[in-house]
Amino acid sequence: MKIKCLICGDIIESKSVHDLVSCKCESCYIDGGRYSAHIGAKDFNKIVKIFDDGTEVKGDLLSFFVNDIKKYLPNSNKQ
């Protein structure tokens, strides 16, 4: 998973468990690697979450969790 900062335009990705990566304007970060990603931001409406399949989700923290959960539900359309 990657995130894009909508303020500075950086697309960042954490490669391993202890790999904390911030965007150049320090408005957001991702940590924890591919399987245990943690995301932080000054304003979650200013980032886009980019899944491994290329799907992009813009919005607040709640929408991120809802979309993460949907992919594990049976009969989910994965949107």
PDB file with one MODEL, atoms N, CA, C and O in Angstrom:
MODEL        1
ATOM      1  N   MET A   1       0.840  -1.169   0.000  1.00  0.00           N
ATOM      2  CA  MET A   1       0.000   0.000   0.000  1.00  0.00           C
ATOM      3  C   MET A   1       0.892   1.241   0.000  1.00  0.00           C
ATOM      4  O   MET A   1       1.981   1.251   0.573  1.00  0.00           O
ATOM      5  N   LYS A   2       0.394   2.279  -0.659  1.00  0.00           N
ATOM      6  CA  LYS A   2       1.072   3.569  -0.709  1.00  0.00           C
ATOM      7  C   LYS A   2       0.058   4.643  -0.339  1.00  0.00           C
ATOM      8  O   LYS A   2      -1.149   4.403  -0.358  1.00  0.00           O
ATOM      9  N   ILE A   3       0.551   5.811  -0.008  1.00  0.00           N
ATOM     10  CA  ILE A   3      -0.335   6.961   0.147  1.00  0.00           C
ATOM     11  C   ILE A   3       0.234   8.131  -0.646  1.00  0.00           C
ATOM     12  O   ILE A   3       1.445   8.250  -0.833  1.00  0.00           O
ATOM     13  N   LYS A   4      -0.671   8.992  -1.108  1.00  0.00           N
ATOM     14  CA  LYS A   4      -0.284  10.186  -1.833  1.00  0.00           C
ATOM     15  C   LYS A   4      -0.706  11.403  -1.033  1.00  0.00           C
ATOM     16  O   LYS A   4      -1.857  11.515  -0.611  1.00  0.00           O
ATOM     17  N   CYS A   5       0.225  12.305  -0.829  1.00  0.00           N
ATOM     18  CA  CYS A   5      -0.066  13.566  -0.162  1.00  0.00           C
ATOM     19  C   CYS A   5      -0.627  14.528  -1.201  1.00  0.00           C
ATOM     20  O   CYS A   5       0.017  14.799  -2.214  1.00  0.00           O
ATOM     21  N   LEU A   6      -1.812  15.036  -0.954  1.00  0.00           N
ATOM     22  CA  LEU A   6      -2.438  15.961  -1.886  1.00  0.00           C
ATOM     23  C   LEU A   6      -1.917  17.392  -1.715  1.00  0.00           C
ATOM     24  O   LEU A   6      -2.290  18.282  -2.479  1.00  0.00           O
ATOM     25  N   ILE A   7      -1.067  17.611  -0.726  1.00  0.00           N
ATOM     26  CA  ILE A   7      -0.477  18.931  -0.518  1.00  0.00           C
ATOM     27  C   ILE A   7       0.807  19.075  -1.351  1.00  0.00           C
ATOM     28  O   ILE A   7       0.953  20.029  -2.114  1.00  0.00           O
ATOM     29  N   CYS A   8       1.734  18.121  -1.198  1.00  0.00           N
ATOM     30  CA  CYS A   8       3.010  18.220  -1.913  1.00  0.00           C
ATOM     31  C   CYS A   8       3.104  17.291  -3.118  1.00  0.00           C
ATOM     32  O   CYS A   8       4.000  17.451  -3.947  1.00  0.00           O
ATOM     33  N   GLY A   9       2.194  16.322  -3.231  1.00  0.00           N
ATOM     34  CA  GLY A   9       2.187  15.417  -4.374  1.00  0.00           C
ATOM     35  C   GLY A   9       3.032  14.172  -4.221  1.00  0.00           C
ATOM     36  O   GLY A   9       3.038  13.325  -5.114  1.00  0.00           O
ATOM     37  N   ASP A  10       3.751  14.034  -3.108  1.00  0.00           N
ATOM     38  CA  ASP A  10       4.574  12.836  -2.891  1.00  0.00           C
ATOM     39  C   ASP A  10       3.712  11.583  -2.809  1.00  0.00           C
ATOM     40  O   ASP A  10       2.627  11.601  -2.229  1.00  0.00           O
ATOM     41  N   ILE A  11       4.205  10.498  -3.394  1.00  0.00           N
ATOM     42  CA  ILE A  11       3.625   9.171  -3.203  1.00  0.00           C
ATOM     43  C   ILE A  11       4.655   8.394  -2.401  1.00  0.00           C
ATOM     44  O   ILE A  11       5.795   8.221  -2.834  1.00  0.00           O
ATOM     45  N   ILE A  12       4.240   7.923  -1.222  1.00  0.00           N
ATOM     46  CA  ILE A  12       5.192   7.279  -0.314  1.00  0.00           C
ATOM     47  C   ILE A  12       4.737   5.872   0.036  1.00  0.00           C
ATOM     48  O   ILE A  12       3.549   5.553   0.010  1.00  0.00           O
ATOM     49  N   GLU A  13       5.724   5.037   0.365  1.00  0.00           N
ATOM     50  CA  GLU A  13       5.472   3.636   0.701  1.00  0.00           C
ATOM     51  C   GLU A  13       6.471   3.193   1.753  1.00  0.00           C
ATOM     52  O   GLU A  13       7.655   3.519   1.665  1.00  0.00           O
ATOM     53  N   SER A  14       6.004   2.452   2.745  1.00  0.00           N
ATOM     54  CA  SER A  14       6.871   1.859   3.747  1.00  0.00           C
ATOM     55  C   SER A  14       7.225   0.450   3.283  1.00  0.00           C
ATOM     56  O   SER A  14       6.339  -0.334   2.943  1.00  0.00           O
ATOM     57  N   LYS A  15       8.505   0.130   3.268  1.00  0.00           N
ATOM     58  CA  LYS A  15       8.961  -1.154   2.734  1.00  0.00           C
ATOM     59  C   LYS A  15       9.135  -2.252   3.785  1.00  0.00           C
ATOM     60  O   LYS A  15       9.169  -3.435   3.444  1.00  0.00           O
ATOM     61  N   SER A  16       9.248  -1.865   5.072  1.00  0.00           N
ATOM     62  CA  SER A  16       9.452  -2.872   6.113  1.00  0.00           C
ATOM     63  C   SER A  16       8.847  -2.391   7.430  1.00  0.00           C
ATOM     64  O   SER A  16       8.391  -1.253   7.536  1.00  0.00           O
ATOM     65  N   VAL A  17       8.849  -3.261   8.419  1.00  0.00           N
ATOM     66  CA  VAL A  17       8.169  -3.005   9.684  1.00  0.00           C
ATOM     67  C   VAL A  17       8.611  -1.703  10.349  1.00  0.00           C
ATOM     68  O   VAL A  17       7.775  -0.973  10.881  1.00  0.00           O
ATOM     69  N   HIS A  18       9.884  -1.404  10.329  1.00  0.00           N
ATOM     70  CA  HIS A  18      10.393  -0.209  11.012  1.00  0.00           C
ATOM     71  C   HIS A  18      10.811   0.888  10.032  1.00  0.00           C
ATOM     72  O   HIS A  18      11.741   1.647  10.305  1.00  0.00           O
ATOM     73  N   ASP A  19      10.127   0.968   8.901  1.00  0.00           N
ATOM     74  CA  ASP A  19      10.454   1.928   7.852  1.00  0.00           C
ATOM     75  C   ASP A  19       9.408   3.042   7.833  1.00  0.00           C
ATOM     76  O   ASP A  19       8.418   2.968   7.105  1.00  0.00           O
ATOM     77  N   LEU A  20       9.642   4.073   8.641  1.00  0.00           N
ATOM     78  CA  LEU A  20       8.748   5.223   8.703  1.00  0.00           C
ATOM     79  C   LEU A  20       9.113   6.187   7.583  1.00  0.00           C
ATOM     80  O   LEU A  20      10.246   6.661   7.505  1.00  0.00           O
ATOM     81  N   VAL A  21       8.137   6.476   6.708  1.00  0.00           N
ATOM     82  CA  VAL A  21       8.377   7.355   5.563  1.00  0.00           C
ATOM     83  C   VAL A  21       7.387   8.510   5.631  1.00  0.00           C
ATOM     84  O   VAL A  21       6.182   8.293   5.760  1.00  0.00           O
ATOM     85  N   SER A  22       7.894   9.737   5.545  1.00  0.00           N
ATOM     86  CA  SER A  22       7.058  10.935   5.525  1.00  0.00           C
ATOM     87  C   SER A  22       7.135  11.577   4.155  1.00  0.00           C
ATOM     88  O   SER A  22       8.114  11.407   3.429  1.00  0.00           O
ATOM     89  N   CYS A  23       6.098  12.314   3.810  1.00  0.00           N
ATOM     90  CA  CYS A  23       6.152  13.096   2.570  1.00  0.00           C
ATOM     91  C   CYS A  23       7.072  14.292   2.801  1.00  0.00           C
ATOM     92  O   CYS A  23       7.431  14.596   3.939  1.00  0.00           O
ATOM     93  N   LYS A  24       7.450  14.967   1.717  1.00  0.00           N
ATOM     94  CA  LYS A  24       8.430  16.056   1.860  1.00  0.00           C
ATOM     95  C   LYS A  24       7.909  17.250   2.645  1.00  0.00           C
ATOM     96  O   LYS A  24       8.700  17.997   3.220  1.00  0.00           O
ATOM     97  N   CYS A  25       6.582  17.447   2.682  1.00  0.00           N
ATOM     98  CA  CYS A  25       6.048  18.570   3.472  1.00  0.00           C
ATOM     99  C   CYS A  25       5.665  18.142   4.896  1.00  0.00           C
ATOM    100  O   CYS A  25       5.180  18.954   5.684  1.00  0.00           O
ATOM    101  N   GLU A  26       5.891  16.852   5.218  1.00  0.00           N
ATOM    102  CA  GLU A  26       5.645  16.278   6.542  1.00  0.00           C
ATOM    103  C   GLU A  26       4.188  16.388   6.988  1.00  0.00           C
ATOM    104  O   GLU A  26       3.905  16.517   8.180  1.00  0.00           O
ATOM    105  N   SER A  27       3.264  16.336   6.023  1.00  0.00           N
ATOM    106  CA  SER A  27       1.833  16.357   6.350  1.00  0.00           C
ATOM    107  C   SER A  27       1.265  14.966   6.570  1.00  0.00           C
ATOM    108  O   SER A  27       0.191  14.814   7.153  1.00  0.00           O
ATOM    109  N   CYS A  28       1.994  13.934   6.098  1.00  0.00           N
ATOM    110  CA  CYS A  28       1.516  12.559   6.287  1.00  0.00           C
ATOM    111  C   CYS A  28       2.698  11.602   6.344  1.00  0.00           C
ATOM    112  O   CYS A  28       3.816  11.931   5.948  1.00  0.00           O
ATOM    113  N   TYR A  29       2.412  10.404   6.851  1.00  0.00           N
ATOM    114  CA  TYR A  29       3.437   9.373   6.915  1.00  0.00           C
ATOM    115  C   TYR A  29       2.801   7.999   6.798  1.00  0.00           C
ATOM    116  O   TYR A  29       1.598   7.832   6.999  1.00  0.00           O
ATOM    117  N   ILE A  30       3.635   7.018   6.470  1.00  0.00           N
ATOM    118  CA  ILE A  30       3.229   5.616   6.472  1.00  0.00           C
ATOM    119  C   ILE A  30       4.366   4.835   7.109  1.00  0.00           C
ATOM    120  O   ILE A  30       5.538   5.152   6.909  1.00  0.00           O
ATOM    121  N   ASP A  31       4.011   3.811   7.878  1.00  0.00           N
ATOM    122  CA  ASP A  31       4.986   3.018   8.612  1.00  0.00           C
ATOM    123  C   ASP A  31       4.486   1.585   8.669  1.00  0.00           C
ATOM    124  O   ASP A  31       3.294   1.339   8.487  1.00  0.00           O
ATOM    125  N   GLY A  32       5.373   0.646   8.918  1.00  0.00           N
ATOM    126  CA  GLY A  32       4.962  -0.726   9.185  1.00  0.00           C
ATOM    127  C   GLY A  32       5.099  -1.696   8.039  1.00  0.00           C
ATOM    128  O   GLY A  32       4.815  -2.882   8.208  1.00  0.00           O
ATOM    129  N   GLY A  33       5.517  -1.244   6.896  1.00  0.00           N
ATOM    130  CA  GLY A  33       5.703  -2.151   5.774  1.00  0.00           C
ATOM    131  C   GLY A  33       4.413  -2.543   5.094  1.00  0.00           C
ATOM    132  O   GLY A  33       3.354  -1.962   5.331  1.00  0.00           O
ATOM    133  N   ARG A  34       4.527  -3.526   4.257  1.00  0.00           N
ATOM    134  CA  ARG A  34       3.416  -3.942   3.394  1.00  0.00           C
ATOM    135  C   ARG A  34       2.262  -4.599   4.148  1.00  0.00           C
ATOM    136  O   ARG A  34       1.102  -4.421   3.777  1.00  0.00           O
ATOM    137  N   TYR A  35       2.565  -5.348   5.192  1.00  0.00           N
ATOM    138  CA  TYR A  35       1.527  -6.142   5.845  1.00  0.00           C
ATOM    139  C   TYR A  35       1.005  -5.549   7.148  1.00  0.00           C
ATOM    140  O   TYR A  35       0.038  -6.059   7.713  1.00  0.00           O
ATOM    141  N   SER A  36       1.620  -4.499   7.621  1.00  0.00           N
ATOM    142  CA  SER A  36       1.200  -3.900   8.882  1.00  0.00           C
ATOM    143  C   SER A  36       1.285  -2.383   8.807  1.00  0.00           C
ATOM    144  O   SER A  36       1.874  -1.741   9.676  1.00  0.00           O
ATOM    145  N   ALA A  37       0.695  -1.819   7.764  1.00  0.00           N
ATOM    146  CA  ALA A  37       0.830  -0.382   7.518  1.00  0.00           C
ATOM    147  C   ALA A  37       0.050   0.444   8.537  1.00  0.00           C
ATOM    148  O   ALA A  37      -1.086   0.127   8.890  1.00  0.00           O
ATOM    149  N   HIS A  38       0.693   1.504   8.993  1.00  0.00           N
ATOM    150  CA  HIS A  38       0.079   2.503   9.858  1.00  0.00           C
ATOM    151  C   HIS A  38       0.195   3.836   9.125  1.00  0.00           C
ATOM    152  O   HIS A  38       1.259   4.179   8.609  1.00  0.00           O
ATOM    153  N   ILE A  39      -0.895   4.577   9.086  1.00  0.00           N
ATOM    154  CA  ILE A  39      -0.924   5.842   8.359  1.00  0.00           C
ATOM    155  C   ILE A  39      -1.248   6.965   9.330  1.00  0.00           C
ATOM    156  O   ILE A  39      -2.104   6.823  10.203  1.00  0.00           O
ATOM    157  N   GLY A  40      -0.562   8.064   9.170  1.00  0.00           N
ATOM    158  CA  GLY A  40      -0.849   9.246   9.964  1.00  0.00           C
ATOM    159  C   GLY A  40      -0.867  10.473   9.067  1.00  0.00           C
ATOM    160  O   GLY A  40      -0.172  10.522   8.052  1.00  0.00           O
ATOM    161  N   ALA A  41      -1.666  11.462   9.449  1.00  0.00           N
ATOM    162  CA  ALA A  41      -1.748  12.692   8.663  1.00  0.00           C
ATOM    163  C   ALA A  41      -2.268  13.830   9.527  1.00  0.00           C
ATOM    164  O   ALA A  41      -3.019  13.618  10.479  1.00  0.00           O
ATOM    165  N   LYS A  42      -1.856  15.029   9.179  1.00  0.00           N
ATOM    166  CA  LYS A  42      -2.418  16.204   9.844  1.00  0.00           C
ATOM    167  C   LYS A  42      -3.882  16.365   9.466  1.00  0.00           C
ATOM    168  O   LYS A  42      -4.698  16.798  10.280  1.00  0.00           O
ATOM    169  N   ASP A  43      -4.212  16.012   8.222  1.00  0.00           N
ATOM    170  CA  ASP A  43      -5.580  16.084   7.728  1.00  0.00           C
ATOM    171  C   ASP A  43      -5.799  14.910   6.775  1.00  0.00           C
ATOM    172  O   ASP A  43      -5.259  14.900   5.669  1.00  0.00           O
ATOM    173  N   PHE A  44      -6.587  13.926   7.199  1.00  0.00           N
ATOM    174  CA  PHE A  44      -6.796  12.730   6.391  1.00  0.00           C
ATOM    175  C   PHE A  44      -7.550  13.017   5.090  1.00  0.00           C
ATOM    176  O   PHE A  44      -7.554  12.176   4.191  1.00  0.00           O
ATOM    177  N   ASN A  45      -8.172  14.161   4.976  1.00  0.00           N
ATOM    178  CA  ASN A  45      -8.812  14.540   3.722  1.00  0.00           C
ATOM    179  C   ASN A  45      -7.801  15.022   2.690  1.00  0.00           C
ATOM    180  O   ASN A  45      -8.162  15.294   1.545  1.00  0.00           O
ATOM    181  N   LYS A  46      -6.542  15.128   3.087  1.00  0.00           N
ATOM    182  CA  LYS A  46      -5.488  15.593   2.192  1.00  0.00           C
ATOM    183  C   LYS A  46      -4.568  14.457   1.741  1.00  0.00           C
ATOM    184  O   LYS A  46      -3.468  14.702   1.247  1.00  0.00           O
ATOM    185  N   ILE A  47      -5.029  13.200   1.916  1.00  0.00           N
ATOM    186  CA  ILE A  47      -4.248  12.069   1.422  1.00  0.00           C
ATOM    187  C   ILE A  47      -5.140  11.124   0.638  1.00  0.00           C
ATOM    188  O   ILE A  47      -6.359  11.096   0.811  1.00  0.00           O
ATOM    189  N   VAL A  48      -4.500  10.352  -0.225  1.00  0.00           N
ATOM    190  CA  VAL A  48      -5.168   9.296  -0.982  1.00  0.00           C
ATOM    191  C   VAL A  48      -4.457   7.994  -0.655  1.00  0.00           C
ATOM    192  O   VAL A  48      -3.230   7.925  -0.725  1.00  0.00           O
ATOM    193  N   LYS A  49      -5.202   6.971  -0.302  1.00  0.00           N
ATOM    194  CA  LYS A  49      -4.639   5.655  -0.035  1.00  0.00           C
ATOM    195  C   LYS A  49      -4.643   4.884  -1.349  1.00  0.00           C
ATOM    196  O   LYS A  49      -5.671   4.809  -2.022  1.00  0.00           O
ATOM    197  N   ILE A  50      -3.505   4.314  -1.717  1.00  0.00           N
ATOM    198  CA  ILE A  50      -3.375   3.573  -2.970  1.00  0.00           C
ATOM    199  C   ILE A  50      -3.106   2.107  -2.635  1.00  0.00           C
ATOM    200  O   ILE A  50      -2.055   1.766  -2.093  1.00  0.00           O
ATOM    201  N   PHE A  51      -4.066   1.247  -2.965  1.00  0.00           N
ATOM    202  CA  PHE A  51      -3.936  -0.188  -2.696  1.00  0.00           C
ATOM    203  C   PHE A  51      -3.014  -0.835  -3.731  1.00  0.00           C
ATOM    204  O   PHE A  51      -2.727  -0.242  -4.771  1.00  0.00           O
ATOM    205  N   ASP A  52      -2.558  -2.040  -3.443  1.00  0.00           N
ATOM    206  CA  ASP A  52      -1.646  -2.755  -4.329  1.00  0.00           C
ATOM    207  C   ASP A  52      -2.244  -3.006  -5.713  1.00  0.00           C
ATOM    208  O   ASP A  52      -1.507  -3.117  -6.693  1.00  0.00           O
ATOM    209  N   ASP A  53      -3.567  -3.095  -5.804  1.00  0.00           N
ATOM    210  CA  ASP A  53      -4.215  -3.324  -7.108  1.00  0.00           C
ATOM    211  C   ASP A  53      -4.438  -2.028  -7.883  1.00  0.00           C
ATOM    212  O   ASP A  53      -5.019  -2.051  -8.968  1.00  0.00           O
ATOM    213  N   GLY A  54      -3.981  -0.891  -7.335  1.00  0.00           N
ATOM    214  CA  GLY A  54      -4.110   0.393  -8.002  1.00  0.00           C
ATOM    215  C   GLY A  54      -5.336   1.194  -7.597  1.00  0.00           C
ATOM    216  O   GLY A  54      -5.470   2.356  -7.981  1.00  0.00           O
ATOM    217  N   THR A  55      -6.236   0.587  -6.824  1.00  0.00           N
ATOM    218  CA  THR A  55      -7.424   1.285  -6.348  1.00  0.00           C
ATOM    219  C   THR A  55      -7.014   2.445  -5.451  1.00  0.00           C
ATOM    220  O   THR A  55      -6.155   2.294  -4.581  1.00  0.00           O
ATOM    221  N   GLU A  56      -7.630   3.598  -5.665  1.00  0.00           N
ATOM    222  CA  GLU A  56      -7.335   4.778  -4.862  1.00  0.00           C
ATOM    223  C   GLU A  56      -8.563   5.182  -4.054  1.00  0.00           C
ATOM    224  O   GLU A  56      -9.681   5.200  -4.570  1.00  0.00           O
ATOM    225  N   VAL A  57      -8.342   5.504  -2.790  1.00  0.00           N
ATOM    226  CA  VAL A  57      -9.421   5.920  -1.905  1.00  0.00           C
ATOM    227  C   VAL A  57      -9.036   7.252  -1.274  1.00  0.00           C
ATOM    228  O   VAL A  57      -8.012   7.359  -0.599  1.00  0.00           O
ATOM    229  N   LYS A  58      -9.858   8.254  -1.498  1.00  0.00           N
ATOM    230  CA  LYS A  58      -9.619   9.565  -0.904  1.00  0.00           C
ATOM    231  C   LYS A  58     -10.658   9.774   0.189  1.00  0.00           C
ATOM    232  O   LYS A  58     -11.817   9.386   0.039  1.00  0.00           O
ATOM    233  N   GLY A  59     -10.240  10.380   1.272  1.00  0.00           N
ATOM    234  CA  GLY A  59     -11.208  10.672   2.310  1.00  0.00           C
ATOM    235  C   GLY A  59     -10.626  10.577   3.693  1.00  0.00           C
ATOM    236  O   GLY A  59      -9.411  10.503   3.878  1.00  0.00           O
ATOM    237  N   ASP A  60     -11.512  10.581   4.656  1.00  0.00           N
ATOM    238  CA  ASP A  60     -11.085  10.585   6.041  1.00  0.00           C
ATOM    239  C   ASP A  60     -10.738   9.183   6.526  1.00  0.00           C
ATOM    240  O   ASP A  60     -10.884   8.204   5.794  1.00  0.00           O
ATOM    241  N   LEU A  61     -10.281   9.103   7.761  1.00  0.00           N
ATOM    242  CA  LEU A  61      -9.824   7.855   8.347  1.00  0.00           C
ATOM    243  C   LEU A  61     -10.915   6.798   8.378  1.00  0.00           C
ATOM    244  O   LEU A  61     -10.630   5.625   8.136  1.00  0.00           O
ATOM    245  N   LEU A  62     -12.151   7.172   8.666  1.00  0.00           N
ATOM    246  CA  LEU A  62     -13.239   6.203   8.727  1.00  0.00           C
ATOM    247  C   LEU A  62     -13.443   5.516   7.382  1.00  0.00           C
ATOM    248  O   LEU A  62     -13.639   4.302   7.339  1.00  0.00           O
ATOM    249  N   SER A  63     -13.402   6.255   6.301  1.00  0.00           N
ATOM    250  CA  SER A  63     -13.595   5.635   4.988  1.00  0.00           C
ATOM    251  C   SER A  63     -12.463   4.664   4.675  1.00  0.00           C
ATOM    252  O   SER A  63     -12.687   3.668   3.988  1.00  0.00           O
ATOM    253  N   PHE A  64     -11.244   4.933   5.166  1.00  0.00           N
ATOM    254  CA  PHE A  64     -10.153   3.998   4.964  1.00  0.00           C
ATOM    255  C   PHE A  64     -10.462   2.667   5.637  1.00  0.00           C
ATOM    256  O   PHE A  64     -10.291   1.607   5.035  1.00  0.00           O
ATOM    257  N   PHE A  65     -10.916   2.722   6.885  1.00  0.00           N
ATOM    258  CA  PHE A  65     -11.222   1.494   7.605  1.00  0.00           C
ATOM    259  C   PHE A  65     -12.372   0.743   6.960  1.00  0.00           C
ATOM    260  O   PHE A  65     -12.309  -0.480   6.833  1.00  0.00           O
ATOM    261  N   VAL A  66     -13.411   1.438   6.554  1.00  0.00           N
ATOM    262  CA  VAL A  66     -14.562   0.794   5.924  1.00  0.00           C
ATOM    263  C   VAL A  66     -14.133   0.073   4.660  1.00  0.00           C
ATOM    264  O   VAL A  66     -14.548  -1.064   4.435  1.00  0.00           O
ATOM    265  N   ASN A  67     -13.319   0.697   3.836  1.00  0.00           N
ATOM    266  CA  ASN A  67     -12.862   0.056   2.608  1.00  0.00           C
ATOM    267  C   ASN A  67     -11.924  -1.109   2.894  1.00  0.00           C
ATOM    268  O   ASN A  67     -11.953  -2.100   2.165  1.00  0.00           O
ATOM    269  N   ASP A  68     -11.100  -1.024   3.924  1.00  0.00           N
ATOM    270  CA  ASP A  68     -10.251  -2.152   4.300  1.00  0.00           C
ATOM    271  C   ASP A  68     -11.095  -3.345   4.744  1.00  0.00           C
ATOM    272  O   ASP A  68     -10.806  -4.481   4.368  1.00  0.00           O
ATOM    273  N   ILE A  69     -12.122  -3.099   5.531  1.00  0.00           N
ATOM    274  CA  ILE A  69     -12.978  -4.168   6.041  1.00  0.00           C
ATOM    275  C   ILE A  69     -13.778  -4.814   4.914  1.00  0.00           C
ATOM    276  O   ILE A  69     -13.942  -6.034   4.909  1.00  0.00           O
ATOM    277  N   LYS A  70     -14.275  -4.039   3.972  1.00  0.00           N
ATOM    278  CA  LYS A  70     -15.103  -4.556   2.887  1.00  0.00           C
ATOM    279  C   LYS A  70     -14.419  -5.664   2.098  1.00  0.00           C
ATOM    280  O   LYS A  70     -15.079  -6.606   1.660  1.00  0.00           O
ATOM    281  N   LYS A  71     -13.111  -5.563   1.912  1.00  0.00           N
ATOM    282  CA  LYS A  71     -12.433  -6.566   1.094  1.00  0.00           C
ATOM    283  C   LYS A  71     -12.399  -7.943   1.758  1.00  0.00           C
ATOM    284  O   LYS A  71     -12.092  -8.938   1.101  1.00  0.00           O
ATOM    285  N   TYR A  72     -12.713  -8.010   3.057  1.00  0.00           N
ATOM    286  CA  TYR A  72     -12.722  -9.285   3.769  1.00  0.00           C
ATOM    287  C   TYR A  72     -14.124  -9.863   3.952  1.00  0.00           C
ATOM    288  O   TYR A  72     -14.270 -10.995   4.414  1.00  0.00           O
ATOM    289  N   LEU A  73     -15.143  -9.105   3.599  1.00  0.00           N
ATOM    290  CA  LEU A  73     -16.520  -9.566   3.760  1.00  0.00           C
ATOM    291  C   LEU A  73     -16.922 -10.457   2.598  1.00  0.00           C
ATOM    292  O   LEU A  73     -16.530 -10.202   1.460  1.00  0.00           O
ATOM    293  N   PRO A  74     -17.720 -11.526   2.875  1.00  0.00           N
ATOM    294  CA  PRO A  74     -18.204 -12.361   1.780  1.00  0.00           C
ATOM    295  C   PRO A  74     -19.152 -11.555   0.890  1.00  0.00           C
ATOM    296  O   PRO A  74     -19.875 -10.677   1.362  1.00  0.00           O
ATOM    297  N   ASN A  75     -19.135 -11.867  -0.384  1.00  0.00           N
ATOM    298  CA  ASN A  75     -19.995 -11.206  -1.377  1.00  0.00           C
ATOM    299  C   ASN A  75     -19.722  -9.720  -1.481  1.00  0.00           C
ATOM    300  O   ASN A  75     -20.595  -8.957  -1.895  1.00  0.00           O
ATOM    301  N   SER A  76     -18.539  -9.303  -1.115  1.00  0.00           N
ATOM    302  CA  SER A  76     -18.184  -7.884  -1.198  1.00  0.00           C
ATOM    303  C   SER A  76     -17.834  -7.520  -2.617  1.00  0.00           C
ATOM    304  O   SER A  76     -17.204  -8.302  -3.330  1.00  0.00           O
ATOM    305  N   ASN A  77     -18.243  -6.322  -3.035  1.00  0.00           N
ATOM    306  CA  ASN A  77     -17.870  -5.861  -4.361  1.00  0.00           C
ATOM    307  C   ASN A  77     -16.540  -5.118  -4.332  1.00  0.00           C
ATOM    308  O   ASN A  77     -16.107  -4.596  -5.359  1.00  0.00           O
ATOM    309  N   LYS A  78     -15.886  -5.062  -3.176  1.00  0.00           N
ATOM    310  CA  LYS A  78     -14.550  -4.489  -2.977  1.00  0.00           C
ATOM    311  C   LYS A  78     -14.443  -3.054  -3.431  1.00  0.00           C
ATOM    312  O   LYS A  78     -13.406  -2.673  -3.972  1.00  0.00           O
ATOM    313  N   GLN A  79     -15.457  -2.242  -3.240  1.00  0.00           N
ATOM    314  CA  GLN A  79     -15.372  -0.834  -3.602  1.00  0.00           C
ATOM    315  C   GLN A  79     -15.014   0.002  -2.406  1.00  0.00           C
ATOM    316  O   GLN A  79     -14.896   1.222  -2.519  1.00  0.00           O
TER     317      GLN A  79
ENDMDL
END
